[in-house]
N, CA, C and O atoms as CSV, one atom per row, in Angstrom:
chain,resi,resn,atom,element,x,y,z
A,1,MET,N,N,120.417,30.518,20.214
A,1,MET,CA,C,119.311,30.314,19.343
A,1,MET,C,C,118.284,31.323,19.544
A,1,MET,O,O,118.360,32.081,20.512
A,2,ASP,N,N,117.322,31.395,18.703
A,2,ASP,CA,C,116.184,32.347,18.786
A,2,ASP,C,C,114.739,31.717,19.069
A,2,ASP,O,O,113.864,31.713,18.204
A,3,PHE,N,N,114.574,31.221,20.266
A,3,PHE,CA,C,113.473,30.494,20.474
A,3,PHE,C,C,112.234,31.079,19.960
A,3,PHE,O,O,111.272,30.438,19.536
A,4,ARG,N,N,112.323,32.140,20.022
A,4,ARG,CA,C,110.685,32.934,19.654
A,4,ARG,C,C,110.193,32.524,18.365
A,4,ARG,O,O,109.059,32.103,18.134
A,5,SER,N,N,111.535,32.746,17.197
A,5,SER,CA,C,111.408,32.477,15.851
A,5,SER,C,C,111.131,31.070,15.556
A,5,SER,O,O,110.206,30.737,14.815
A,6,THR,N,N,112.060,30.092,16.225
A,6,THR,CA,C,112.145,29.002,16.086
A,6,THR,C,C,110.924,27.960,16.457
A,6,THR,O,O,110.494,27.085,15.705
A,7,PHE,N,N,110.468,28.255,17.785
A,7,PHE,CA,C,109.253,27.641,18.332
A,7,PHE,C,C,108.204,28.383,18.719
A,7,PHE,O,O,107.161,27.878,19.134
A,8,GLY,N,N,108.397,29.596,18.615
A,8,GLY,CA,C,107.302,30.419,19.053
A,8,GLY,C,C,107.249,30.555,20.739
A,8,GLY,O,O,106.210,30.968,21.255
A,9,VAL,N,N,108.100,30.289,21.351
A,9,VAL,CA,C,108.253,30.343,22.981
A,9,VAL,C,C,109.328,31.605,23.348
A,9,VAL,O,O,110.307,31.851,22.643
A,10,THR,N,N,109.012,32.280,24.440
A,10,THR,CA,C,109.882,33.234,25.152
A,10,THR,C,C,110.680,32.705,25.921
A,10,THR,O,O,110.191,31.789,26.581
A,11,VAL,N,N,112.103,33.004,26.159
A,11,VAL,CA,C,113.087,32.565,27.109
A,11,VAL,C,C,112.923,33.928,28.098
A,11,VAL,O,O,113.207,35.094,27.823
A,12,VAL,N,N,112.324,33.330,29.435
A,12,VAL,CA,C,112.299,34.319,30.626
A,12,VAL,C,C,113.259,34.322,31.496
A,12,VAL,O,O,113.349,35.258,32.290
A,13,ALA,N,N,114.074,33.369,31.505
A,13,ALA,CA,C,115.163,33.566,32.431
A,13,ALA,C,C,115.967,32.078,32.323
A,13,ALA,O,O,115.337,31.044,32.103
A,14,ILE,N,N,116.995,32.091,32.451
A,14,ILE,CA,C,117.890,31.047,32.479
A,14,ILE,C,C,118.721,30.868,33.964
A,14,ILE,O,O,119.377,31.826,34.373
A,15,LYS,N,N,118.666,29.673,34.705
A,15,LYS,CA,C,119.298,29.638,36.070
A,15,LYS,C,C,120.436,28.626,35.628
A,15,LYS,O,O,120.371,27.528,35.076
A,16,ARG,N,N,121.802,29.609,36.197
A,16,ARG,CA,C,123.107,28.890,35.879
A,16,ARG,C,C,123.536,28.877,37.274
A,16,ARG,O,O,123.691,29.881,37.969
A,17,SER,N,N,123.788,27.180,37.775
A,17,SER,CA,C,124.446,27.485,38.874
A,17,SER,C,C,123.694,28.001,39.974
A,17,SER,O,O,122.566,27.517,40.065
A,18,ASP,N,N,124.045,28.944,40.930
A,18,ASP,CA,C,123.380,29.674,41.644
A,18,ASP,C,C,122.808,31.126,41.234
A,18,ASP,O,O,122.177,31.823,42.029
A,19,LYS,N,N,123.077,31.479,39.996
A,19,LYS,CA,C,122.920,32.712,39.370
A,19,LYS,C,C,121.615,32.713,38.494
A,19,LYS,O,O,121.430,31.788,37.703
A,20,LEU,N,N,120.896,33.523,38.595
A,20,LEU,CA,C,119.961,33.780,37.558
A,20,LEU,C,C,119.846,34.867,36.549
A,20,LEU,O,O,119.850,36.052,36.883
A,21,ILE,N,N,119.739,34.451,35.257
A,21,ILE,CA,C,120.129,35.640,33.894
A,21,ILE,C,C,118.466,35.436,33.394
A,21,ILE,O,O,117.905,34.581,32.709
A,22,ASP,N,N,117.947,36.810,34.180
A,22,ASP,CA,C,116.454,37.220,33.560
A,22,ASP,C,C,116.520,38.240,32.267
A,22,ASP,O,O,117.198,39.232,32.000
A,23,HIS,N,N,115.692,37.653,31.734
A,23,HIS,CA,C,115.467,38.464,30.014
A,23,HIS,C,C,116.853,38.101,29.257
A,23,HIS,O,O,117.613,39.020,28.953
A,24,PRO,N,N,117.124,36.975,29.003
A,24,PRO,CA,C,118.403,36.656,28.192
A,24,PRO,C,C,118.265,37.211,26.789
A,24,PRO,O,O,117.203,36.959,26.218
A,25,GLY,N,N,119.046,37.828,26.235
A,25,GLY,CA,C,118.940,38.004,24.634
A,25,GLY,C,C,119.142,36.763,24.058
A,25,GLY,O,O,119.538,35.728,24.594
A,26,PRO,N,N,118.677,37.080,22.356
A,26,PRO,CA,C,119.231,35.824,21.697
A,26,PRO,C,C,120.619,35.197,21.589
A,26,PRO,O,O,120.787,34.000,21.353
A,27,GLN,N,N,121.528,36.013,21.763
A,27,GLN,CA,C,122.860,36.017,21.874
A,27,GLN,C,C,123.231,35.062,23.125
A,27,GLN,O,O,124.260,34.408,22.955
A,28,THR,N,N,122.723,34.921,24.055
A,28,THR,CA,C,122.584,34.031,25.372
A,28,THR,C,C,122.893,32.687,24.861
A,28,THR,O,O,122.062,32.186,24.104
A,29,GLU,N,N,123.876,32.073,25.131
A,29,GLU,CA,C,124.196,30.666,24.949
A,29,GLU,C,C,123.708,29.991,26.108
A,29,GLU,O,O,123.958,30.477,27.210
A,30,VAL,N,N,122.973,28.818,26.002
A,30,VAL,CA,C,122.371,27.602,26.871
A,30,VAL,C,C,123.277,26.926,27.238
A,30,VAL,O,O,123.583,26.141,26.340
A,31,CYS,N,N,124.051,26.785,28.352
A,31,CYS,CA,C,125.144,26.042,28.738
A,31,CYS,C,C,124.597,24.536,29.560
A,31,CYS,O,O,123.570,24.527,30.239
A,32,LYS,N,N,125.279,23.577,29.406
A,32,LYS,CA,C,124.892,22.351,29.948
A,32,LYS,C,C,124.542,22.506,31.715
A,32,LYS,O,O,125.309,23.126,32.452
A,33,ASP,N,N,123.639,22.030,32.074
A,33,ASP,CA,C,123.078,21.801,33.345
A,33,ASP,C,C,122.444,22.995,33.690
A,33,ASP,O,O,122.104,23.120,34.866
A,34,ASP,N,N,122.181,24.042,32.777
A,34,ASP,CA,C,121.082,25.299,32.758
A,34,ASP,C,C,119.496,24.786,32.823
A,34,ASP,O,O,118.963,23.796,32.320
A,35,ILE,N,N,119.105,25.569,33.422
A,35,ILE,CA,C,117.715,25.512,33.778
A,35,ILE,C,C,117.120,26.602,32.940
A,35,ILE,O,O,117.481,27.723,33.301
A,36,VAL,N,N,116.357,26.572,31.983
A,36,VAL,CA,C,115.592,27.135,30.976
A,36,VAL,C,C,114.229,27.621,31.270
A,36,VAL,O,O,113.481,26.655,31.119
A,37,TYR,N,N,113.479,28.786,31.659
A,37,TYR,CA,C,112.526,28.915,32.164
A,37,TYR,C,C,111.664,29.636,30.657
A,37,TYR,O,O,112.079,30.685,30.165
A,38,VAL,N,N,110.773,29.085,30.230
A,38,VAL,CA,C,110.205,29.532,28.733
A,38,VAL,C,C,108.633,29.693,29.155
A,38,VAL,O,O,108.002,29.012,29.964
A,39,LEU,N,N,108.167,30.855,28.327
A,39,LEU,CA,C,106.483,30.628,28.118
A,39,LEU,C,C,106.000,30.661,26.762
A,39,LEU,O,O,106.369,31.479,25.919
A,40,GLY,N,N,105.161,29.740,26.584
A,40,GLY,CA,C,104.189,29.668,25.212
A,40,GLY,C,C,103.381,28.594,25.476
A,40,GLY,O,O,103.213,27.946,26.509
A,41,LYS,N,N,102.830,28.493,24.203
A,41,LYS,CA,C,101.627,27.215,24.376
A,41,LYS,C,C,102.098,26.101,24.408
A,41,LYS,O,O,103.116,25.862,23.759
A,42,GLN,N,N,101.429,25.050,25.237
A,42,GLN,CA,C,101.918,23.928,25.466
A,42,GLN,C,C,102.573,23.163,24.473
A,42,GLN,O,O,103.610,22.577,24.782
A,43,ASP,N,N,102.025,23.067,23.087
A,43,ASP,CA,C,102.719,22.554,22.249
A,43,ASP,C,C,104.131,22.966,21.718
A,43,ASP,O,O,105.074,22.275,21.334
A,44,GLN,N,N,103.961,24.365,21.827
A,44,GLN,CA,C,105.413,24.643,21.231
A,44,GLN,C,C,106.421,24.690,22.347
A,44,GLN,O,O,107.567,24.902,21.952
A,45,ILE,N,N,106.262,24.537,23.720
A,45,ILE,CA,C,107.078,24.155,24.903
A,45,ILE,C,C,107.520,22.915,24.615
A,45,ILE,O,O,108.690,22.536,24.684
A,46,ALA,N,N,106.237,22.057,24.174
A,46,ALA,CA,C,106.716,20.823,24.095
A,46,ALA,C,C,107.748,20.278,23.073
A,46,ALA,O,O,108.552,19.356,23.210
A,47,HIS,N,N,107.494,21.152,21.931
A,47,HIS,CA,C,108.665,21.112,20.681
A,47,HIS,C,C,109.742,21.460,21.076
A,47,HIS,O,O,110.633,20.776,20.573
A,48,ALA,N,N,110.232,22.516,22.023
A,48,ALA,CA,C,111.432,23.193,22.354
A,48,ALA,C,C,111.952,22.122,23.341
A,48,ALA,O,O,113.121,21.791,23.146
A,49,VAL,N,N,111.358,21.566,24.282
A,49,VAL,CA,C,111.820,20.333,25.196
A,49,VAL,C,C,112.453,19.254,24.303
A,49,VAL,O,O,113.527,18.759,24.645
A,50,ASN,N,N,111.812,18.851,23.128
A,50,ASN,CA,C,111.919,17.790,22.376
A,50,ASN,C,C,113.486,18.284,21.726
A,50,ASN,O,O,114.501,17.589,21.776
A,51,LEU,N,N,113.415,19.236,21.304
A,51,LEU,CA,C,115.039,19.753,20.629
A,51,LEU,C,C,115.848,19.707,21.882
A,51,LEU,O,O,116.947,19.248,21.570
A,52,PHE,N,N,115.808,19.957,23.073
A,52,PHE,CA,C,116.662,20.141,23.975
A,52,PHE,C,C,117.087,18.580,24.412
A,52,PHE,O,O,118.235,18.203,24.647
A,53,GLU,N,N,116.003,17.859,24.456
A,53,GLU,CA,C,116.381,16.417,24.633
A,53,GLU,C,C,117.486,15.751,23.902
A,53,GLU,O,O,118.510,15.226,24.340
A,54,LYS,N,N,116.896,15.938,22.270
A,54,LYS,CA,C,118.063,15.628,21.171
A,54,LYS,C,C,119.240,15.868,21.202
A,54,LYS,O,O,120.150,15.059,21.020
A,55,GLN,N,N,119.351,17.288,21.494
A,55,GLN,CA,C,120.790,17.955,21.556
A,55,GLN,C,C,121.123,17.388,22.625
A,55,GLN,O,O,122.291,17.035,22.460
A,56,LEU,N,N,120.740,17.060,23.744
A,56,LEU,CA,C,121.385,16.377,25.201
A,56,LEU,C,C,121.735,15.044,24.727
A,56,LEU,O,O,122.910,14.875,25.053
A,57,LYS,N,N,121.288,13.989,24.105
A,57,LYS,CA,C,121.332,12.951,23.651
A,57,LYS,C,C,122.580,12.678,22.599
A,57,LYS,O,O,123.382,11.746,22.656
A,58,LYS,N,N,122.531,13.622,21.733
A,58,LYS,CA,C,123.608,13.769,20.826
A,58,LYS,C,C,124.903,14.173,21.282
A,58,LYS,O,O,125.933,13.737,20.766
A,59,SER,N,N,124.890,15.118,22.379
A,59,SER,CA,C,125.961,15.425,23.131
A,59,SER,C,C,126.738,14.472,24.080
A,59,SER,O,O,127.944,14.557,24.316
A,60,GLN,N,N,126.095,13.784,24.462
A,60,GLN,CA,C,126.282,12.825,25.518
A,60,GLN,C,C,126.837,11.000,24.511
A,60,GLN,O,O,127.448,10.027,24.954
A,61,SER,N,N,126.388,11.208,23.422
A,61,SER,CA,C,127.052,10.012,22.732
A,61,SER,C,C,128.054,10.448,21.948
A,61,SER,O,O,128.714,9.570,21.393
A,62,SER,N,N,128.454,11.999,21.683
A,62,SER,CA,C,129.592,12.152,21.223
A,62,SER,C,C,130.846,12.029,22.383
A,62,SER,O,O,131.991,11.902,21.947
A,63,ASN,N,N,130.656,12.062,23.648
A,63,ASN,CA,C,131.641,11.922,24.201
A,63,ASN,C,C,131.936,10.459,24.842
A,63,ASN,O,O,132.986,10.253,25.451
């Protein structure tokens, strides 16, 4: 997902297990249990977090 054009936030890194992926490209997938580090305005970050939470609930309810 292209977070910059969708939310106006920039993903600066993704922590996956003990690995840090810095400057991930728009083709990089976010996996379960990843920690995503973003930069942006407070309202833009909140909007992105809300989407993540909705996607998490959706995936948990389908399992």
